Amino acid sequence: MVLNYIWIAFFVIAFFVALVRLIFWGDFDVFPAMMDSTFSSSKTAFEISLGLTGVLSLWLGVMKIGEKGGVVNVLARMLSPLFVRLFPDVPKGHPVTGSIFMNIAANMLGLDNAATPLGLKAMEQLQEINPKKDTASNPMIMFLVLNTSGLTLIPVSILVYRAQMGAAQPTDIFIPILLATFFSTMIGVLITSIFQRINLFNRVIFVTLLGACLLVSGIIWGFSQMDGETMNTVSTTAANILLMTIIIAFILAGVFKKVNVYDAFIEGAKDGFSTAVRIIPYLVAILVGIGVFRASGAMDYLIDGIRSGIELTGMNSDFVGALPTALMKPLSGSGARGMMVDAMTTYGADSFIGRLSCIFQGSTDTTFYILAVYFGSVGIVKTRHAVVCGLLADLAGIIAAIFIAYFFFG
């Protein structure tokens, strides 16, 4: 519903901005430009979707091998000691614990098709132990925040879009995204724990969070010792080695589990083709809306207004061009994806704005959509502190993404 209003607003605002430019400034080119943008944007959307087919098939095939090879189960077991303490109100041994672990593990691996059904199942099980059926319980809120903070180890879709948009090294944003989504998730967990009075000094929680912080600090310190060219080379090389290691690990996990890895790959690859075809109408709709909004001049007015406000504070405003992706992400995943593609199309996939828009896309998730779907599925109407915690996690991810983008690419 939110995306419906946003999409309508793109066209209505664009029309009135163009009308003002025509009547008061005598700009006779604005309406032809808007109409031209509808054709060019729809063509671009189709070409992007078509080009995604091969890479999506590859990665969804690899993911299917990992899924059948038990990688999700292994990751869930690794998370178990921490998550048991983040969900103290869940009875020990309750089946929902497994669903929560599996959902988070699937999200971390980018297995959206597996993560959503597991998430809905977990929410239904949490509702069974919820004493107030119309009010979100503490475990429900912690579960939602972990989902909305967007912790993803393999941002496959973003890498795919960068490759399709002609990025010289599509994986150069891999480590920046991991760092940004880490901060988003960390802040989300901390804030939710404070609201729910979870003991953050519990040995397991404290050691895990401290260890994660030290690891991230070490990575940032290590890169800070390098010049820009070396940093980019090391970051890209490390990302490619890590991704290749993941592919090999998934294949070996499948072999260990006696899975026919070739057949599993083909099964997943088929999903890649259908996914690429399925997103065509959505990508056409959002890119045409953004294209009209930009061609009317409304996007430039919006960005220039924000940039002027930022510059008045004395801050560097290079990041402003990527902000539409960040502002759209909590509202709509497809809308943010369209903004990301538009940024790469307008400024270039390897531009600072193009890269930052990708980091924004990968640093958080669609907070309001997830809240609506997960809470709506079990009839929750009183969300308590869920929205606040989710949006603060989003804000942390946005701020972290900006600083990390300047650090790596500025």
CSV table of C-alpha atoms in Angstrom, one decimal:
chain,number,residue,atom,x,y,z
A,1,MET,CA,0.0,0.0,0.0
A,2,VAL,CA,2.9,2.4,0.8
A,3,LEU,CA,4.5,1.8,-2.5
A,4,ASN,CA,1.1,2.5,-4.2
A,5,TYR,CA,1.1,6.0,-2.7
A,6,ILE,CA,4.7,6.6,-3.5
A,7,TRP,CA,4.2,5.5,-7.1
A,8,ILE,CA,1.2,7.8,-7.6
A,9,ALA,CA,3.2,10.6,-6.0
A,10,PHE,CA,6.0,10.2,-8.5
A,11,PHE,CA,3.6,10.9,-11.4
A,12,VAL,CA,1.4,13.5,-9.8
A,13,ILE,CA,4.4,15.6,-8.4
A,14,ALA,CA,6.2,15.2,-11.7
A,15,PHE,CA,3.2,16.4,-13.6
A,16,PHE,CA,2.7,19.6,-11.5
A,17,VAL,CA,6.4,20.4,-11.5
A,18,ALA,CA,6.5,20.1,-15.3
A,19,LEU,CA,3.4,22.2,-15.6
A,20,VAL,CA,5.0,25.0,-13.5
A,21,ARG,CA,8.1,24.8,-15.6
A,22,LEU,CA,6.0,25.1,-18.8
A,23,ILE,CA,3.7,27.9,-17.7
A,24,PHE,CA,6.2,30.1,-15.7
A,25,TRP,CA,9.5,29.3,-17.3
A,26,GLY,CA,8.4,28.5,-20.9
A,27,ASP,CA,10.1,25.1,-20.8
A,28,PHE,CA,8.6,23.3,-23.8
A,29,ASP,CA,11.0,20.4,-23.5
A,30,VAL,CA,9.9,19.1,-20.2
A,31,PHE,CA,6.8,17.1,-21.2
A,32,PRO,CA,8.5,15.5,-24.2
A,33,ALA,CA,11.4,14.6,-21.9
A,34,MET,CA,9.0,13.0,-19.5
A,35,MET,CA,7.3,10.9,-22.2
A,36,ASP,CA,10.7,9.9,-23.6
A,37,SER,CA,11.7,8.8,-20.1
A,38,THR,CA,8.8,6.4,-20.0
A,39,PHE,CA,10.0,4.6,-23.1
A,40,SER,CA,13.7,4.6,-22.2
A,41,SER,CA,13.0,3.6,-18.6
A,42,SER,CA,10.8,0.7,-19.6
A,43,LYS,CA,13.4,-0.5,-22.1
A,44,THR,CA,16.1,-0.2,-19.5
A,45,ALA,CA,14.1,-2.2,-17.0
A,46,PHE,CA,13.5,-5.0,-19.5
A,47,GLU,CA,17.2,-5.1,-20.6
A,48,ILE,CA,18.4,-5.2,-16.9
A,49,SER,CA,15.9,-8.0,-16.1
A,50,LEU,CA,17.0,-10.0,-19.1
A,51,GLY,CA,20.6,-9.5,-18.3
A,52,LEU,CA,20.1,-10.7,-14.7
A,53,THR,CA,19.0,-14.2,-15.9
A,54,GLY,CA,22.4,-15.7,-16.2
A,55,VAL,CA,23.9,-14.4,-13.0
A,56,LEU,CA,20.8,-15.0,-10.9
A,57,SER,CA,20.6,-18.6,-12.2
A,58,LEU,CA,24.3,-19.1,-11.2
A,59,TRP,CA,23.9,-17.8,-7.6
A,60,LEU,CA,20.5,-19.3,-6.9
A,61,GLY,CA,21.9,-22.6,-8.2
A,62,VAL,CA,24.8,-22.3,-5.8
A,63,MET,CA,22.5,-21.3,-2.9
A,64,LYS,CA,20.3,-24.3,-3.6
A,65,ILE,CA,23.4,-26.6,-3.2
A,66,GLY,CA,24.2,-24.9,0.1
A,67,GLU,CA,20.6,-25.2,1.3
A,68,LYS,CA,20.5,-28.9,0.5
A,69,GLY,CA,24.0,-29.4,1.9
A,70,GLY,CA,22.8,-28.3,5.3
A,71,VAL,CA,24.7,-25.0,5.4
A,72,VAL,CA,21.6,-23.3,6.9
A,73,ASN,CA,21.5,-25.9,9.7
A,74,VAL,CA,25.2,-25.4,10.5
A,75,LEU,CA,24.8,-21.6,10.6
A,76,ALA,CA,21.7,-22.0,12.9
A,77,ARG,CA,23.7,-24.2,15.3
A,78,MET,CA,26.5,-21.6,15.4
A,79,LEU,CA,24.0,-18.8,16.3
A,80,SER,CA,22.1,-20.9,18.9
A,81,PRO,CA,24.1,-19.9,22.1
A,82,LEU,CA,23.6,-16.2,21.4
A,83,PHE,CA,20.0,-16.3,20.2
A,84,VAL,CA,18.8,-18.3,23.2
A,85,ARG,CA,19.9,-15.4,25.4
A,86,LEU,CA,18.4,-12.8,23.2
A,87,PHE,CA,15.0,-14.5,23.4
A,88,PRO,CA,14.8,-15.2,27.2
A,89,ASP,CA,10.9,-15.3,27.1
A,90,VAL,CA,10.9,-18.3,24.7
A,91,PRO,CA,10.6,-21.5,26.7
A,92,LYS,CA,13.7,-23.7,26.5
A,93,GLY,CA,13.3,-26.4,23.8
A,94,HIS,CA,10.3,-24.7,22.2
A,95,PRO,CA,10.1,-25.5,18.4
A,96,VAL,CA,10.0,-21.8,17.6
A,97,THR,CA,13.7,-21.6,18.5
A,98,GLY,CA,14.6,-23.7,15.5
A,99,SER,CA,12.4,-21.7,13.2
A,100,ILE,CA,14.0,-18.4,14.3
A,101,PHE,CA,17.5,-19.8,13.8
A,102,MET,CA,16.7,-21.1,10.4
A,103,ASN,CA,15.0,-17.9,9.3
A,104,ILE,CA,18.0,-15.7,10.4
A,105,ALA,CA,20.5,-18.2,8.9
A,106,ALA,CA,18.6,-18.2,5.6
A,107,ASN,CA,18.5,-14.3,5.6
A,108,MET,CA,22.2,-14.2,6.2
A,109,LEU,CA,22.8,-16.4,3.2
A,110,GLY,CA,20.4,-14.3,1.1
A,111,LEU,CA,17.9,-17.2,0.7
A,112,ASP,CA,14.9,-15.0,0.5
A,113,ASN,CA,12.6,-17.7,-0.8
A,114,ALA,CA,13.4,-19.9,2.2
A,115,ALA,CA,13.7,-17.1,4.8
A,116,THR,CA,10.1,-15.7,4.4
A,117,PRO,CA,8.2,-18.9,4.9
A,118,LEU,CA,10.4,-19.7,7.9
A,119,GLY,CA,9.9,-16.2,9.3
A,120,LEU,CA,6.1,-16.5,9.0
A,121,LYS,CA,6.2,-19.9,10.7
A,122,ALA,CA,8.3,-18.5,13.5
A,123,MET,CA,5.9,-15.7,14.0
A,124,GLU,CA,2.9,-18.1,14.2
A,125,GLN,CA,4.8,-20.1,16.8
A,126,LEU,CA,5.7,-17.0,18.8
A,127,GLN,CA,2.0,-16.0,18.7
A,128,GLU,CA,1.2,-19.3,20.3
A,129,ILE,CA,3.2,-18.4,23.4
A,130,ASN,CA,2.1,-14.7,23.3
A,131,PRO,CA,-0.1,-13.9,26.3
A,132,LYS,CA,-1.6,-10.8,24.6
A,133,LYS,CA,-2.7,-11.9,21.2
A,134,ASP,CA,-3.1,-8.4,19.8
A,135,THR,CA,0.1,-7.0,21.2
A,136,ALA,CA,3.7,-7.7,20.0
A,137,SER,CA,5.7,-9.7,22.6
A,138,ASN,CA,9.3,-9.1,23.4
A,139,PRO,CA,10.6,-12.1,21.3
A,140,MET,CA,8.4,-11.0,18.4
A,141,ILE,CA,10.0,-7.6,18.4
A,142,MET,CA,13.6,-8.9,18.7
A,143,PHE,CA,12.9,-11.3,15.9
A,144,LEU,CA,11.5,-8.4,13.7
A,145,VAL,CA,14.4,-6.2,14.4
A,146,LEU,CA,16.9,-8.9,13.5
A,147,ASN,CA,15.0,-9.2,10.2
A,148,THR,CA,14.7,-5.5,9.5
A,149,SER,CA,18.3,-4.7,10.2
A,150,GLY,CA,19.1,-6.7,7.1
A,151,LEU,CA,22.1,-8.7,8.2
A,152,THR,CA,23.2,-10.5,5.0
A,153,LEU,CA,26.6,-12.2,4.5
A,154,ILE,CA,26.1,-12.6,0.7
A,155,PRO,CA,24.3,-9.7,-1.0
A,156,VAL,CA,23.8,-11.6,-4.2
A,157,SER,CA,21.2,-9.4,-5.8
A,158,ILE,CA,23.2,-6.2,-5.4
A,159,LEU,CA,26.3,-7.9,-6.9
A,160,VAL,CA,24.2,-9.1,-9.8
A,161,TYR,CA,22.8,-5.6,-10.5
A,162,ARG,CA,26.2,-4.1,-10.3
A,163,ALA,CA,27.5,-6.6,-12.9
A,164,GLN,CA,24.6,-5.9,-15.1
A,165,MET,CA,25.1,-2.1,-14.9
A,166,GLY,CA,28.7,-2.5,-16.1
A,167,ALA,CA,30.7,-2.1,-12.9
A,168,ALA,CA,34.4,-2.8,-13.4
A,169,GLN,CA,34.5,-4.8,-10.2
A,170,PRO,CA,30.9,-5.7,-9.1
A,171,THR,CA,32.3,-7.1,-5.8
A,172,ASP,CA,34.1,-4.0,-4.6
A,173,ILE,CA,31.1,-3.1,-2.4
A,174,PHE,CA,31.0,-6.5,-0.7
A,175,ILE,CA,33.1,-5.7,2.4
A,176,PRO,CA,31.5,-2.2,2.8
A,177,ILE,CA,28.1,-3.7,2.8
A,178,LEU,CA,29.1,-6.3,5.4
A,179,LEU,CA,30.4,-3.5,7.6
A,180,ALA,CA,27.3,-1.3,7.2
A,181,THR,CA,24.9,-4.1,7.8
A,182,PHE,CA,26.9,-5.1,10.9
A,183,PHE,CA,26.4,-1.7,12.4
A,184,SER,CA,22.7,-1.7,11.6
A,185,THR,CA,22.2,-5.1,13.2
A,186,MET,CA,24.4,-4.3,16.2
A,187,ILE,CA,22.5,-1.1,17.0
A,188,GLY,CA,19.2,-2.8,16.5
A,189,VAL,CA,20.1,-5.6,18.9
A,190,LEU,CA,21.4,-3.2,21.5
A,191,ILE,CA,18.5,-0.8,21.4
A,192,THR,CA,15.9,-3.6,21.5
A,193,SER,CA,17.8,-5.2,24.4
A,194,ILE,CA,17.7,-2.0,26.3
A,195,PHE,CA,13.9,-1.7,25.8
A,196,GLN,CA,13.4,-5.3,26.9
A,197,ARG,CA,16.0,-5.1,29.7
A,198,ILE,CA,18.0,-8.0,28.4
A,199,ASN,CA,21.3,-8.4,30.3
A,200,LEU,CA,23.9,-7.3,27.8
A,201,PHE,CA,26.6,-8.3,30.2
A,202,ASN,CA,25.7,-11.9,30.1
A,203,ARG,CA,28.9,-13.7,29.3
A,204,VAL,CA,27.8,-15.2,26.0
A,205,ILE,CA,26.1,-12.0,24.7
A,206,PHE,CA,29.0,-9.8,25.9
A,207,VAL,CA,31.7,-12.0,24.5
A,208,THR,CA,29.9,-12.4,21.1
A,209,LEU,CA,29.2,-8.7,20.6
A,210,LEU,CA,32.6,-7.7,21.9
A,211,GLY,CA,34.3,-10.2,19.6
A,212,ALA,CA,32.2,-9.0,16.6
A,213,CYS,CA,33.1,-5.4,17.4
A,214,LEU,CA,36.8,-6.2,17.7
A,215,LEU,CA,36.7,-8.1,14.4
A,216,VAL,CA,35.1,-5.2,12.6
A,217,SER,CA,37.4,-2.7,14.3
A,218,GLY,CA,40.4,-4.7,13.1
A,219,ILE,CA,39.1,-4.8,9.6
A,220,ILE,CA,38.6,-1.0,9.5
A,221,TRP,CA,42.0,-0.4,11.2
A,222,GLY,CA,43.7,-2.7,8.7
A,223,PHE,CA,42.2,-0.8,5.7
A,224,SER,CA,43.0,2.5,7.3
A,225,GLN,CA,46.7,1.7,7.0
A,226,MET,CA,46.4,1.5,3.2
A,227,ASP,CA,46.2,4.1,0.5
A,228,GLY,CA,43.1,4.3,-1.6
A,229,GLU,CA,44.3,2.2,-4.5
A,230,THR,CA,45.7,-0.5,-2.2
A,231,MET,CA,42.5,-0.5,-0.2
A,232,ASN,CA,40.3,-1.0,-3.2
A,233,THR,CA,42.6,-3.8,-4.5
A,234,VAL,CA,42.7,-5.7,-1.2
A,235,SER,CA,39.0,-5.2,-0.6
A,236,THR,CA,38.0,-6.5,-4.0
A,237,THR,CA,40.5,-9.4,-3.9
A,238,ALA,CA,39.3,-10.4,-0.4
A,239,ALA,CA,35.7,-10.2,-1.5
A,240,ASN,CA,36.3,-12.4,-4.5
A,241,ILE,CA,38.3,-15.0,-2.5
A,242,LEU,CA,35.6,-15.1,0.1
A,243,LEU,CA,32.8,-15.5,-2.4
A,244,MET,CA,34.8,-18.2,-4.3
A,245,THR,CA,35.4,-20.0,-0.9
A,246,ILE,CA,31.7,-19.9,-0.2
A,247,ILE,CA,30.9,-21.5,-3.6
A,248,ILE,CA,33.5,-24.3,-2.9
A,249,ALA,CA,32.3,-24.7,0.7
A,250,PHE,CA,28.7,-25.1,-0.5
A,251,ILE,CA,29.7,-27.7,-3.1
A,252,LEU,CA,31.7,-29.7,-0.6
A,253,ALA,CA,28.9,-29.5,1.9
A,254,GLY,CA,26.6,-31.0,-0.7
A,255,VAL,CA,29.1,-33.7,-1.5
A,256,PHE,CA,29.4,-34.5,2.2
A,257,LYS,CA,25.6,-34.7,2.5
A,258,LYS,CA,25.6,-37.0,-0.6
A,259,VAL,CA,23.6,-34.5,-2.5
A,260,ASN,CA,23.6,-34.6,-6.3
A,261,VAL,CA,25.1,-31.1,-6.5
A,262,TYR,CA,24.7,-30.8,-10.3
A,263,ASP,CA,20.9,-31.5,-10.0
A,264,ALA,CA,20.6,-29.2,-7.0
A,265,PHE,CA,22.3,-26.5,-9.0
A,266,ILE,CA,20.0,-26.9,-12.0
A,267,GLU,CA,17.0,-26.8,-9.6
A,268,GLY,CA,18.1,-23.5,-8.2
A,269,ALA,CA,19.1,-22.1,-11.6
A,270,LYS,CA,15.6,-22.7,-12.9
A,271,ASP,CA,14.4,-20.4,-10.0
A,272,GLY,CA,16.9,-17.8,-11.2
A,273,PHE,CA,15.3,-17.7,-14.7
A,274,SER,CA,11.8,-17.5,-13.3
A,275,THR,CA,12.9,-14.8,-10.8
A,276,ALA,CA,14.4,-12.7,-13.5
A,277,VAL,CA,11.2,-12.9,-15.6
A,278,ARG,CA,9.0,-12.2,-12.5
A,279,ILE,CA,10.7,-8.9,-11.6
A,280,ILE,CA,10.2,-7.4,-15.1
A,281,PRO,CA,6.8,-5.7,-14.4
A,282,TYR,CA,7.9,-4.5,-11.0
A,283,LEU,CA,11.2,-3.0,-12.3
A,284,VAL,CA,9.3,-1.4,-15.3
A,285,ALA,CA,6.8,0.2,-12.9
A,286,ILE,CA,9.3,1.6,-10.5
A,287,LEU,CA,11.9,2.7,-13.1
A,288,VAL,CA,9.2,4.5,-15.2
A,289,GLY,CA,7.9,6.3,-12.1
A,290,ILE,CA,11.4,7.4,-11.1
A,291,GLY,CA,12.3,8.3,-14.7
A,292,VAL,CA,9.3,10.6,-15.0
A,293,PHE,CA,10.0,12.1,-11.6
A,294,ARG,CA,13.6,12.8,-12.6
A,295,ALA,CA,12.8,14.1,-16.1
A,296,SER,CA,10.4,16.6,-14.7
A,297,GLY,CA,13.2,18.1,-12.6
A,298,ALA,CA,11.5,17.1,-9.3
A,299,MET,CA,14.3,14.8,-8.3
A,300,ASP,CA,16.9,17.5,-8.9
A,301,TYR,CA,14.9,20.0,-6.8
A,302,LEU,CA,14.6,17.4,-4.0
A,303,ILE,CA,18.3,16.5,-4.0
A,304,ASP,CA,19.5,20.1,-4.5
A,305,GLY,CA,17.3,21.1,-1.5
A,306,ILE,CA,18.8,18.5,0.7
A,307,ARG,CA,22.3,19.2,-0.5
A,308,SER,CA,21.9,22.9,0.3
A,309,GLY,CA,20.8,22.1,3.8
A,310,ILE,CA,23.7,19.7,4.3
A,311,GLU,CA,26.2,22.3,2.9
A,312,LEU,CA,24.9,24.9,5.3
A,313,THR,CA,26.2,22.8,8.2
A,314,GLY,CA,29.6,22.7,6.5
A,315,MET,CA,29.4,19.0,5.8
A,316,ASN,CA,30.5,17.3,2.6
A,317,SER,CA,27.3,16.7,0.5
A,318,ASP,CA,28.6,14.2,-2.1
A,319,PHE,CA,26.4,11.4,-0.5
A,320,VAL,CA,23.1,13.3,-1.1
A,321,GLY,CA,22.6,11.8,-4.6
A,322,ALA,CA,22.3,8.3,-3.1
A,323,LEU,CA,19.9,9.3,-0.3
A,324,PRO,CA,16.7,8.4,-2.3
A,325,THR,CA,17.7,4.7,-2.0
A,326,ALA,CA,18.2,5.0,1.7
A,327,LEU,CA,14.9,6.9,2.3
A,328,MET,CA,13.0,4.4,0.1
A,329,LYS,CA,14.5,1.2,1.7
A,330,PRO,CA,12.4,1.1,4.9
A,331,LEU,CA,9.2,1.5,2.8
A,332,SER,CA,9.7,-0.7,-0.2
A,333,GLY,CA,12.4,-3.2,-1.3
A,334,SER,CA,11.4,-2.9,-5.0
A,335,GLY,CA,11.3,0.9,-4.7
A,336,ALA,CA,14.7,1.0,-3.2
A,337,ARG,CA,16.0,-1.3,-5.9
A,338,GLY,CA,14.7,1.0,-8.5
A,339,MET,CA,16.3,4.0,-6.8
A,340,MET,CA,19.6,2.0,-6.7
A,341,VAL,CA,19.4,1.2,-10.4
A,342,ASP,CA,18.5,4.8,-11.2
A,343,ALA,CA,21.5,6.1,-9.3
A,344,MET,CA,23.9,3.7,-11.1
A,345,THR,CA,22.2,4.6,-14.5
A,346,THR,CA,22.4,8.4,-13.8
A,347,TYR,CA,25.8,8.6,-12.1
A,348,GLY,CA,27.5,5.4,-13.2
A,349,ALA,CA,27.9,2.1,-11.4
A,350,ASP,CA,31.5,2.9,-10.3
A,351,SER,CA,30.7,6.5,-9.2
A,352,PHE,CA,30.7,7.3,-5.5
A,353,ILE,CA,26.9,7.8,-5.6
A,354,GLY,CA,26.4,4.5,-7.5
A,355,ARG,CA,28.4,2.6,-5.0
A,356,LEU,CA,26.9,4.3,-2.0
A,357,SER,CA,23.4,3.5,-3.2
A,358,CYS,CA,24.3,-0.2,-3.4
A,359,ILE,CA,25.7,0.0,0.2
A,360,PHE,CA,22.4,1.6,1.3
A,361,GLN,CA,20.5,-1.1,-0.4
A,362,GLY,CA,22.5,-3.8,1.4
A,363,SER,CA,22.8,-2.2,4.9
A,364,THR,CA,19.1,-2.5,6.0
A,365,ASP,CA,15.9,-4.2,5.0
A,366,THR,CA,12.3,-3.1,4.3
A,367,THR,CA,11.2,-2.3,7.9
A,368,PHE,CA,7.6,-1.3,7.3
A,369,TYR,CA,7.0,-4.2,4.8
A,370,ILE,CA,8.4,-6.8,7.2
A,371,LEU,CA,6.4,-5.3,10.1
A,372,ALA,CA,3.2,-5.4,8.0
A,373,VAL,CA,3.6,-8.9,6.7
A,374,TYR,CA,4.9,-10.6,9.8
A,375,PHE,CA,2.6,-8.9,12.3
A,376,GLY,CA,-0.3,-8.9,9.9
A,377,SER,CA,0.0,-12.7,9.5
A,378,VAL,CA,-0.8,-13.2,13.2
A,379,GLY,CA,-3.2,-10.3,13.8
A,380,ILE,CA,-0.8,-8.1,15.9
A,381,VAL,CA,-2.1,-4.5,16.0
A,382,LYS,CA,-0.1,-3.1,19.0
A,383,THR,CA,3.5,-3.0,17.9
A,384,ARG,CA,5.0,-1.4,21.0
A,385,HIS,CA,8.6,-0.5,20.4
A,386,ALA,CA,9.1,-2.5,17.2
A,387,VAL,CA,8.9,0.5,14.8
A,388,VAL,CA,11.2,2.6,16.9
A,389,CYS,CA,13.8,-0.1,17.2
A,390,GLY,CA,13.6,-1.0,13.5
A,391,LEU,CA,13.9,2.6,12.3
A,392,LEU,CA,16.8,3.3,14.7
A,393,ALA,CA,18.6,0.2,13.3
A,394,ASP,CA,17.9,1.6,9.7
A,395,LEU,CA,19.3,5.0,10.7
A,396,ALA,CA,22.4,3.4,12.1
A,397,GLY,CA,22.8,1.5,8.9
A,398,ILE,CA,22.4,4.6,6.8
A,399,ILE,CA,24.9,6.6,8.8
A,400,ALA,CA,27.4,3.7,8.8
A,401,ALA,CA,27.0,3.3,5.1
A,402,ILE,CA,27.8,7.0,4.4
A,403,PHE,CA,31.0,6.9,6.6
A,404,ILE,CA,32.1,3.5,5.2
A,405,ALA,CA,31.6,4.7,1.6
A,406,TYR,CA,33.8,7.8,2.2
A,407,PHE,CA,36.3,5.5,3.9
A,408,PHE,CA,36.5,3.1,0.9
A,409,PHE,CA,35.6,5.2,-2.1
A,410,GLY,CA,35.8,8.9,-1.0
